[in-house]
Coordinates of C-alpha atoms and ligand atoms in Angstrom, one line a residue:
M23 CA 113.9 227.6 156.4
L24 CA 113.3 224.4 155.0
D25 CA 109.3 224.7 154.4
N26 CA 109.9 227.9 152.8
K27 CA 112.6 226.7 150.3
L28 CA 110.2 223.8 149.3
K29 CA 107.4 226.1 148.7
E30 CA 109.6 228.4 146.0
Q31 CA 110.8 225.5 144.5
N32 CA 106.8 224.8 144.2
N33 CA 105.9 228.1 143.3
L34 CA 103.8 228.5 146.6
T35 CA 103.1 231.8 148.2
I36 CA 104.8 231.8 151.7
I37 CA 102.8 232.9 154.4
E38 CA 104.6 235.4 156.4
D39 CA 102.1 236.2 159.2
K40 CA 100.6 232.9 160.5
P41 CA 97.3 233.7 162.0
E42 CA 96.8 233.2 165.8
V43 CA 93.1 232.3 165.8
W44 CA 90.8 229.7 164.5
K45 CA 89.0 230.8 161.6
V46 CA 86.9 228.1 159.9
E47 CA 84.2 229.1 157.2
P48 CA 81.7 226.9 155.4
S49 CA 81.9 226.9 151.7
T50 CA 79.8 228.8 149.4
T51 CA 77.8 225.9 148.6
A52 CA 77.3 225.2 152.3
K53 CA 76.5 228.8 153.1
N54 CA 73.8 228.9 150.0
C55 CA 72.0 225.9 151.3
R56 CA 69.1 226.6 152.6
N57 CA 66.1 224.7 153.4
F58 CA 62.9 226.5 153.2
I59 CA 60.5 224.9 155.2
R60 CA 62.5 225.2 158.1
D61 CA 63.4 228.4 157.7
I62 CA 59.6 229.1 157.8
V63 CA 58.4 226.8 160.5
D64 CA 61.2 227.5 162.9
N65 CA 60.4 231.6 162.5
L66 CA 56.8 230.5 163.8
D67 CA 56.1 230.4 167.3
L68 CA 54.7 227.1 167.5
K69 CA 53.1 226.5 171.2
P70 CA 50.2 224.2 170.9
N71 CA 47.0 224.5 173.3
P72 CA 47.8 222.2 176.2
E73 CA 44.2 221.0 176.4
K74 CA 44.2 219.6 173.2
P75 CA 46.5 216.6 171.7
V76 CA 48.8 218.0 168.2
I77 CA 47.5 216.5 165.2
A78 CA 50.2 217.2 162.5
L79 CA 48.9 217.6 158.9
S80 CA 52.2 218.9 158.5
L81 CA 54.6 216.4 157.7
G82 CA 54.7 214.7 154.4
D83 CA 56.0 211.2 155.7
P84 CA 53.0 208.5 155.3
T85 CA 54.8 206.3 158.0
I86 CA 54.7 208.2 161.0
Y87 CA 51.4 207.5 162.5
G88 CA 51.8 203.8 161.7
N89 CA 48.7 203.5 159.7
L90 CA 50.2 202.9 156.6
T91 CA 52.9 200.3 156.4
P92 CA 54.7 198.5 153.3
S93 CA 53.5 195.5 151.6
E94 CA 54.3 192.3 153.2
E95 CA 56.3 191.4 150.0
T96 CA 58.2 194.6 150.4
I97 CA 59.6 193.5 154.2
Q98 CA 60.2 189.6 153.3
A99 CA 62.4 191.3 150.0
I100 CA 64.6 192.8 152.6
V101 CA 64.5 190.0 155.1
S102 CA 65.8 187.6 152.3
I103 CA 68.5 189.8 150.9
L104 CA 69.7 190.5 154.5
E105 CA 69.9 186.9 155.4
E106 CA 71.5 186.0 151.8
G107 CA 74.5 188.1 152.5
S108 CA 75.1 189.1 148.8
C109 CA 74.4 192.8 148.7
N110 CA 76.9 193.7 151.5
G111 CA 79.7 194.8 149.4
Y112 CA 80.1 197.8 146.7
A113 CA 77.7 197.9 144.2
P114 CA 78.0 199.8 140.7
S115 CA 77.8 203.6 141.3
V116 CA 74.8 203.4 139.0
G117 CA 73.2 200.7 140.9
Y118 CA 73.0 196.6 140.4
E119 CA 72.0 195.8 136.8
N120 CA 69.3 193.6 137.8
A121 CA 67.8 196.4 140.2
R122 CA 68.0 198.8 136.8
A123 CA 66.3 196.2 134.8
A124 CA 63.5 195.9 137.5
V125 CA 62.9 199.2 137.5
A126 CA 63.0 199.4 133.9
E127 CA 60.5 196.9 133.8
Y128 CA 58.3 198.8 136.3
L129 CA 58.3 201.8 134.2
S130 CA 57.6 200.5 131.1
H131 CA 54.0 200.8 130.4
D132 CA 51.4 203.0 128.5
G133 CA 53.6 202.7 125.7
V134 CA 57.1 203.9 127.3
N135 CA 60.0 201.7 126.9
I136 CA 62.8 202.1 129.2
N137 CA 66.0 200.1 128.9
T138 CA 68.5 198.7 131.7
K139 CA 70.9 201.3 130.5
D140 CA 68.8 204.2 131.1
V141 CA 68.6 203.9 134.6
I142 CA 70.7 205.2 137.5
L143 CA 70.0 204.6 141.0
C144 CA 70.2 207.1 143.8
S145 CA 70.0 207.6 147.4
G146 CA 66.3 208.9 147.4
C147 CA 63.9 211.0 144.6
S148 CA 65.8 213.9 146.6
S149 CA 69.5 212.7 145.4
S150 CA 68.0 211.9 141.8
L151 CA 66.8 215.5 141.3
E152 CA 70.0 216.7 142.5
H153 CA 72.1 214.6 140.3
C154 CA 70.1 216.1 137.5
I155 CA 69.7 219.8 138.3
T156 CA 73.5 219.5 138.7
V157 CA 74.5 218.0 135.4
L158 CA 72.2 220.3 133.6
A159 CA 72.7 223.4 135.5
D160 CA 75.8 225.2 136.1
G161 CA 76.2 228.1 138.3
V162 CA 79.2 229.8 137.1
K163 CA 77.6 230.3 133.6
N164 CA 74.6 231.5 135.4
H165 CA 72.2 229.0 134.1
N166 CA 69.0 229.3 135.6
I167 CA 66.1 226.3 135.8
L168 CA 62.4 226.9 135.9
I169 CA 60.2 225.3 138.9
P170 CA 56.5 225.3 139.6
R171 CA 54.8 228.0 142.0
P172 CA 53.5 226.3 144.1
G173 CA 55.9 223.8 144.5
F174 CA 58.2 221.5 146.5
P175 CA 60.8 223.6 147.5
I176 CA 63.9 221.4 147.5
Y177 CA 64.0 222.4 143.7
R178 CA 65.4 225.5 144.7
T179 CA 67.3 224.3 147.9
L180 CA 69.3 222.5 145.0
A181 CA 69.4 225.0 142.6
E182 CA 71.2 227.8 144.8
A183 CA 73.4 225.9 146.8
I184 CA 75.5 225.5 143.2
G185 CA 75.0 229.0 142.1
V186 CA 72.2 228.2 140.0
S187 CA 69.2 230.7 140.0
V188 CA 65.6 229.4 140.3
R189 CA 62.7 231.3 138.0
Y190 CA 58.9 230.5 138.9
Y191 CA 56.4 229.5 136.5
N192 CA 53.1 229.9 138.0
L193 CA 50.2 226.9 138.3
I194 CA 46.9 228.6 137.8
P195 CA 44.5 227.3 140.9
E196 CA 41.1 227.6 139.1
N197 CA 42.9 225.7 136.2
N198 CA 43.0 222.8 138.3
W199 CA 46.9 224.3 138.9
E200 CA 48.0 223.4 135.2
A201 CA 51.1 225.9 134.3
D202 CA 50.4 229.2 133.3
L203 CA 51.7 228.5 129.6
H204 CA 52.4 232.1 128.8
H205 CA 53.8 232.6 132.2
L206 CA 56.3 229.7 132.0
E207 CA 57.2 230.7 128.4
S208 CA 58.2 234.4 129.3
Q209 CA 60.5 233.4 132.4
I210 CA 62.7 231.3 129.5
D211 CA 66.1 233.1 128.6
Q212 CA 69.2 232.4 126.8
N213 CA 70.6 230.5 130.2
T214 CA 67.4 228.3 131.1
T215 CA 68.9 225.0 131.1
A216 CA 66.0 223.0 132.2
I217 CA 62.4 222.6 133.0
V218 CA 61.0 221.0 136.0
L219 CA 57.6 219.4 136.3
N220 CA 55.9 217.9 138.9
N221 CA 53.4 215.6 138.2
P222 CA 51.2 214.1 140.0
S223 CA 51.6 217.6 142.0
N224 CA 52.9 218.2 145.8
P225 CA 51.1 220.2 147.4
C226 CA 48.5 220.8 144.3
G227 CA 47.1 217.1 144.3
S228 CA 46.7 217.9 140.8
V229 CA 47.1 215.4 137.7
F230 CA 48.2 217.3 134.1
S231 CA 46.3 215.9 131.4
E232 CA 47.8 215.0 128.4
D233 CA 46.6 217.4 126.4
H234 CA 48.4 219.8 129.0
L235 CA 51.9 218.0 129.1
R236 CA 51.8 218.0 125.6
N237 CA 51.1 221.8 125.8
I238 CA 54.2 222.1 128.1
L239 CA 56.5 219.7 126.2
E240 CA 56.0 221.8 122.9
I241 CA 57.4 225.2 124.5
A242 CA 60.0 223.1 125.6
Y243 CA 60.8 221.5 122.2
R244 CA 60.8 225.0 120.5
Y245 CA 63.3 226.0 123.0
K246 CA 65.2 223.0 122.9
I247 CA 65.4 222.9 126.8
P248 CA 65.5 219.7 128.9
I249 CA 62.5 218.4 130.9
I250 CA 63.1 217.2 134.7
A251 CA 60.1 215.2 135.7
D252 CA 59.8 214.8 139.1
E253 CA 57.4 211.5 138.8
I254 CA 57.5 210.8 142.2
Y255 CA 53.6 210.4 142.3
E256 CA 53.6 208.4 139.5
R257 CA 50.2 206.2 139.1
L258 CA 49.4 207.4 142.7
V259 CA 46.0 209.0 141.5
F260 CA 42.3 208.6 142.5
S261 CA 39.8 206.5 140.5
G262 CA 38.7 208.0 137.5
E263 CA 42.0 209.9 136.7
K264 CA 44.9 209.1 134.5
F265 CA 48.3 209.7 135.1
V266 CA 50.2 210.5 131.9
S267 CA 54.1 210.0 132.0
T268 CA 55.7 212.7 130.2
A269 CA 58.2 210.1 128.2
S270 CA 54.6 208.6 127.2
L271 CA 54.1 211.3 124.7
N272 CA 56.8 210.8 122.0
S273 CA 57.6 214.8 122.2
G274 CA 61.4 214.7 120.7
V275 CA 62.0 216.4 124.1
P276 CA 64.5 214.9 126.0
I277 CA 63.8 214.2 129.4
L278 CA 65.0 213.4 133.2
I279 CA 62.5 211.2 135.0
C280 CA 63.0 211.3 138.6
G281 CA 61.1 208.8 140.8
G282 CA 61.6 206.0 143.7
L283 CA 59.8 204.0 146.1
A284 CA 59.3 206.6 149.1
K285 CA 55.9 207.2 148.3
R286 CA 54.2 204.4 146.2
F287 CA 55.5 201.9 148.8
L288 CA 55.6 203.9 151.5
V289 CA 59.3 203.3 152.8
P290 CA 60.6 207.1 152.2
G291 CA 63.5 206.3 154.7
W292 CA 64.9 203.5 152.5
R293 CA 66.0 206.2 150.4
L294 CA 65.7 204.3 147.2
G295 CA 64.9 206.7 144.0
W296 CA 66.3 206.7 140.4
I297 CA 66.8 208.8 137.7
V298 CA 65.7 207.3 134.2
V299 CA 67.5 209.1 131.2
Y300 CA 64.7 209.2 128.3
D301 CA 66.2 210.2 125.1
E302 CA 64.7 209.6 121.6
I303 CA 66.7 211.8 119.7
G304 CA 70.4 211.1 121.3
A305 CA 70.7 214.6 122.6
F306 CA 71.6 213.3 126.2
E307 CA 74.8 211.1 125.4
N308 CA 77.2 213.7 127.3
I309 CA 74.6 213.7 129.5
R310 CA 74.2 210.2 130.3
N311 CA 77.9 209.8 130.7
A312 CA 77.9 212.9 133.1
L313 CA 75.3 211.7 135.3
I314 CA 77.2 208.0 135.4
C315 CA 80.3 210.8 136.9
L316 CA 78.2 212.2 139.2
S317 CA 76.6 209.0 140.7
Q318 CA 80.8 208.2 141.2
R319 CA 80.7 211.3 144.0
T320 CA 78.8 208.7 146.6
I321 CA 78.8 205.5 145.0
G322 CA 75.0 205.2 144.6
S323 CA 72.3 203.8 146.7
N324 CA 72.0 201.2 149.6
T325 CA 72.9 198.3 148.5
L326 CA 70.4 196.0 150.6
I327 CA 67.5 197.6 149.2
Q328 CA 68.9 197.7 145.7
G329 CA 68.9 194.0 146.2
A330 CA 65.3 194.2 147.3
L331 CA 64.4 196.3 144.4
P332 CA 63.2 193.6 141.9
S333 CA 61.1 191.7 144.2
I334 CA 59.4 194.9 145.8
L335 CA 58.8 195.8 142.5
Q336 CA 57.7 192.7 141.1
N337 CA 55.8 191.1 143.6
T338 CA 54.0 193.8 145.7
P339 CA 50.2 193.2 144.5
Q340 CA 48.2 195.5 142.8
S341 CA 45.6 195.2 145.9
F342 CA 48.4 197.1 147.9
H343 CA 48.5 199.8 145.4
D344 CA 44.9 199.7 145.2
E345 CA 44.3 200.4 149.0
L346 CA 46.8 202.8 149.6
I347 CA 44.6 204.9 146.7
N348 CA 41.4 204.1 148.2
T349 CA 42.6 205.4 151.7
L350 CA 43.9 208.4 150.4
S351 CA 41.1 208.8 147.9
K352 CA 38.7 208.4 151.1
H353 CA 40.6 210.8 153.4
A354 CA 40.8 213.3 150.8
Q355 CA 36.7 213.0 150.6
L356 CA 36.2 213.2 154.2
A357 CA 38.7 216.3 154.8
Y358 CA 36.8 218.0 151.8
E359 CA 33.8 217.7 153.3
G360 CA 34.8 218.6 156.9
L361 CA 36.5 221.9 155.5
Q362 CA 33.0 222.6 153.7
N363 CA 32.2 223.5 157.3
A364 CA 34.7 226.0 157.6
K365 CA 33.9 229.6 156.7
G366 CA 36.9 231.4 154.3
L367 CA 38.7 228.5 153.4
S368 CA 38.5 226.8 149.7
P369 CA 39.5 223.0 149.5
F370 CA 40.6 222.0 146.7
M371 CA 39.9 218.4 145.9
P372 CA 43.0 216.5 145.1
Q373 CA 43.1 214.1 141.9
G374 CA 45.8 211.9 143.6
T375 CA 49.2 212.4 145.9
M376 CA 48.9 212.4 149.8
Y377 CA 48.1 216.4 150.0
M378 CA 45.3 218.7 149.4
I379 CA 45.9 222.3 149.2
V380 CA 43.6 224.8 150.7
E381 CA 43.0 228.5 150.1
I382 CA 42.6 231.0 152.8
Q383 CA 40.2 233.8 152.0
M384 CA 42.7 236.3 153.9
Q385 CA 40.6 239.4 153.8
K386 CA 37.8 237.5 155.7
F387 CA 40.3 236.9 158.6
P388 CA 41.5 240.3 159.5
L389 CA 42.9 239.5 162.9
F390 CA 45.7 237.5 160.9
H391 CA 48.2 239.5 158.8
S392 CA 49.6 236.2 157.0
G393 CA 49.2 232.5 155.9
L394 CA 52.1 232.5 158.7
E395 CA 50.2 233.7 161.3
F396 CA 47.1 231.8 160.7
A397 CA 48.8 228.7 160.5
Q398 CA 50.8 230.0 164.0
K399 CA 47.1 230.6 165.7
M400 CA 45.5 227.6 164.6
M401 CA 48.3 225.8 166.5
E402 CA 48.0 228.0 169.4
E403 CA 44.3 227.6 169.7
E404 CA 43.3 224.0 168.1
S405 CA 46.9 222.3 168.3
V406 CA 46.3 221.5 164.9
F407 CA 49.3 222.6 162.2
C408 CA 49.5 222.6 158.6
L409 CA 52.2 223.9 156.4
P410 CA 51.6 227.2 155.2
G411 CA 51.6 228.2 151.5
D412 CA 54.7 230.1 151.9
C413 CA 56.6 226.9 152.2
F414 CA 55.8 226.1 148.8
A415 CA 56.4 230.2 147.5
I416 CA 52.7 231.0 147.5
S417 CA 50.9 232.7 150.0
G418 CA 47.2 232.5 151.4
F419 CA 47.0 228.9 151.0
M420 CA 48.0 225.5 153.4
R421 CA 48.8 222.2 152.6
I422 CA 46.9 219.2 154.4
V423 CA 48.9 216.1 154.6
L424 CA 46.0 212.9 154.2
T425 CA 48.3 210.2 155.0
I426 CA 47.3 210.5 158.6
P427 CA 44.8 207.6 160.5
E428 CA 41.0 208.6 159.8
E429 CA 40.0 209.5 163.1
L430 CA 42.6 212.2 163.3
L431 CA 41.9 213.7 159.9
Q432 CA 38.1 213.9 161.3
E433 CA 39.1 215.6 164.2
A434 CA 41.5 217.9 162.9
C435 CA 38.7 219.2 160.5
V436 CA 36.3 219.4 163.1
R437 CA 38.6 222.0 164.6
I438 CA 39.9 223.7 161.7
A439 CA 36.6 224.4 161.1
E440 CA 35.7 226.1 164.7
F441 CA 38.6 228.0 164.2
C442 CA 37.9 229.4 161.4
N443 CA 34.3 230.1 162.6
R444 CA 35.5 231.7 165.5
H445 CA 37.8 234.3 163.8
Y446 CA 35.6 235.0 160.6
V447 CA 34.4 238.2 159.9
N448 CA 32.2 239.0 156.9
Ligands
LIG514 C1 58.8 212.9 148.7 C2 59.0 214.1 147.6 C3 60.3 213.7 146.9 C4 61.4 213.3 147.7 O1 61.4 211.6 147.7 P1 62.4 211.1 148.1 O2 63.2 209.8 147.6 O3 62.0 210.8 150.1 O4 64.0 211.9 148.5 C5 60.8 214.3 145.6 N1 59.8 215.1 145.0 C6 58.2 215.4 145.5 C7 57.6 216.1 144.9 C8 57.9 214.6 146.6 O5 56.7 215.1 147.5

């Protein structure tokens, strides 16, 4: 047959038995891609109490109840760009020069100096994280990365999809969720190619002190392991607390900083994230170029948002940021006080972010065998749902989202307290 001749010429295998049935299989990357929150939540039998309206304290999206909206300047910036019609074509895959310059300027504070060439725009901070993990860690070389426990599950999702394994380092609750430095160091081996830091932390709401950051960077420096700093909650800290960016410490450790508009500007759906290649010592030259290559796979982020980015970053008034922080801080206070009335819970007062982590003294609730069952029953009886700590790789905790309207948050805390007091056994 003609096609077989061609195949012989081209050194290709001849298929003798053509298959009768279709067998289309997803790739290893796809099969290894797991959503750890969905895996857990979908396995819970979530049936709310029909007598009580559901209050979702689970969704890390500040926009769902409509009480938190982006600044007027943010909206206007998009409207103008849309009407101008100047941002409808392809942008460079790393982003428009002026949008990158605006990010560099926005992040250049507290002694940090970032240049336009250091900034790569991405489709949300998730995509920034994906590029950073992909550029530093290699599945075929058995690389591993260190990630925090408890922590945001997407680091593991992104790593394992490309065959990179993750090793957790513990955060210590009674130490204000600082990293256990000995444990962190003990997790490092020859194949460790990145340490992921998330400061301020989701789900802990904690903010690392300068000293603590220095201690972590000192370990990274000794082993010459670069840092991926997920700083999506940068400057989202409550009054009296201070956000210290990893880059501001001049540690000599090369850092990939990830951030974006999602949380501080209240537009997670707009999918605008960034990577900053922060490299004082020239260790990242190949990495910078490799990141540019990776950005070409999907040709960067949405151009309308990029076009609006300089206005969004420059014109959003400080009062907008202050107001958001005041609201979150007030909600944190409310939830903390509300949960004081719940027997068997130990809430941790957050220092920033949009979350509060709460310990469940499981031995006081013998009816429930796990935090998962606790969350499920709370939904069944009180129609209040919180993500169990297991979604963040820690058991016996739950995370409360602080962005929902005040009255709902208050009502949720009353119901949580009633639930706990009903099932608490001394
Ligand atoms: C929300 C969040 C992100 C993702 O941000 P997107 O820009 O929406 O992709 C990344 N890291 C942490 C810790 C988050 O909480």
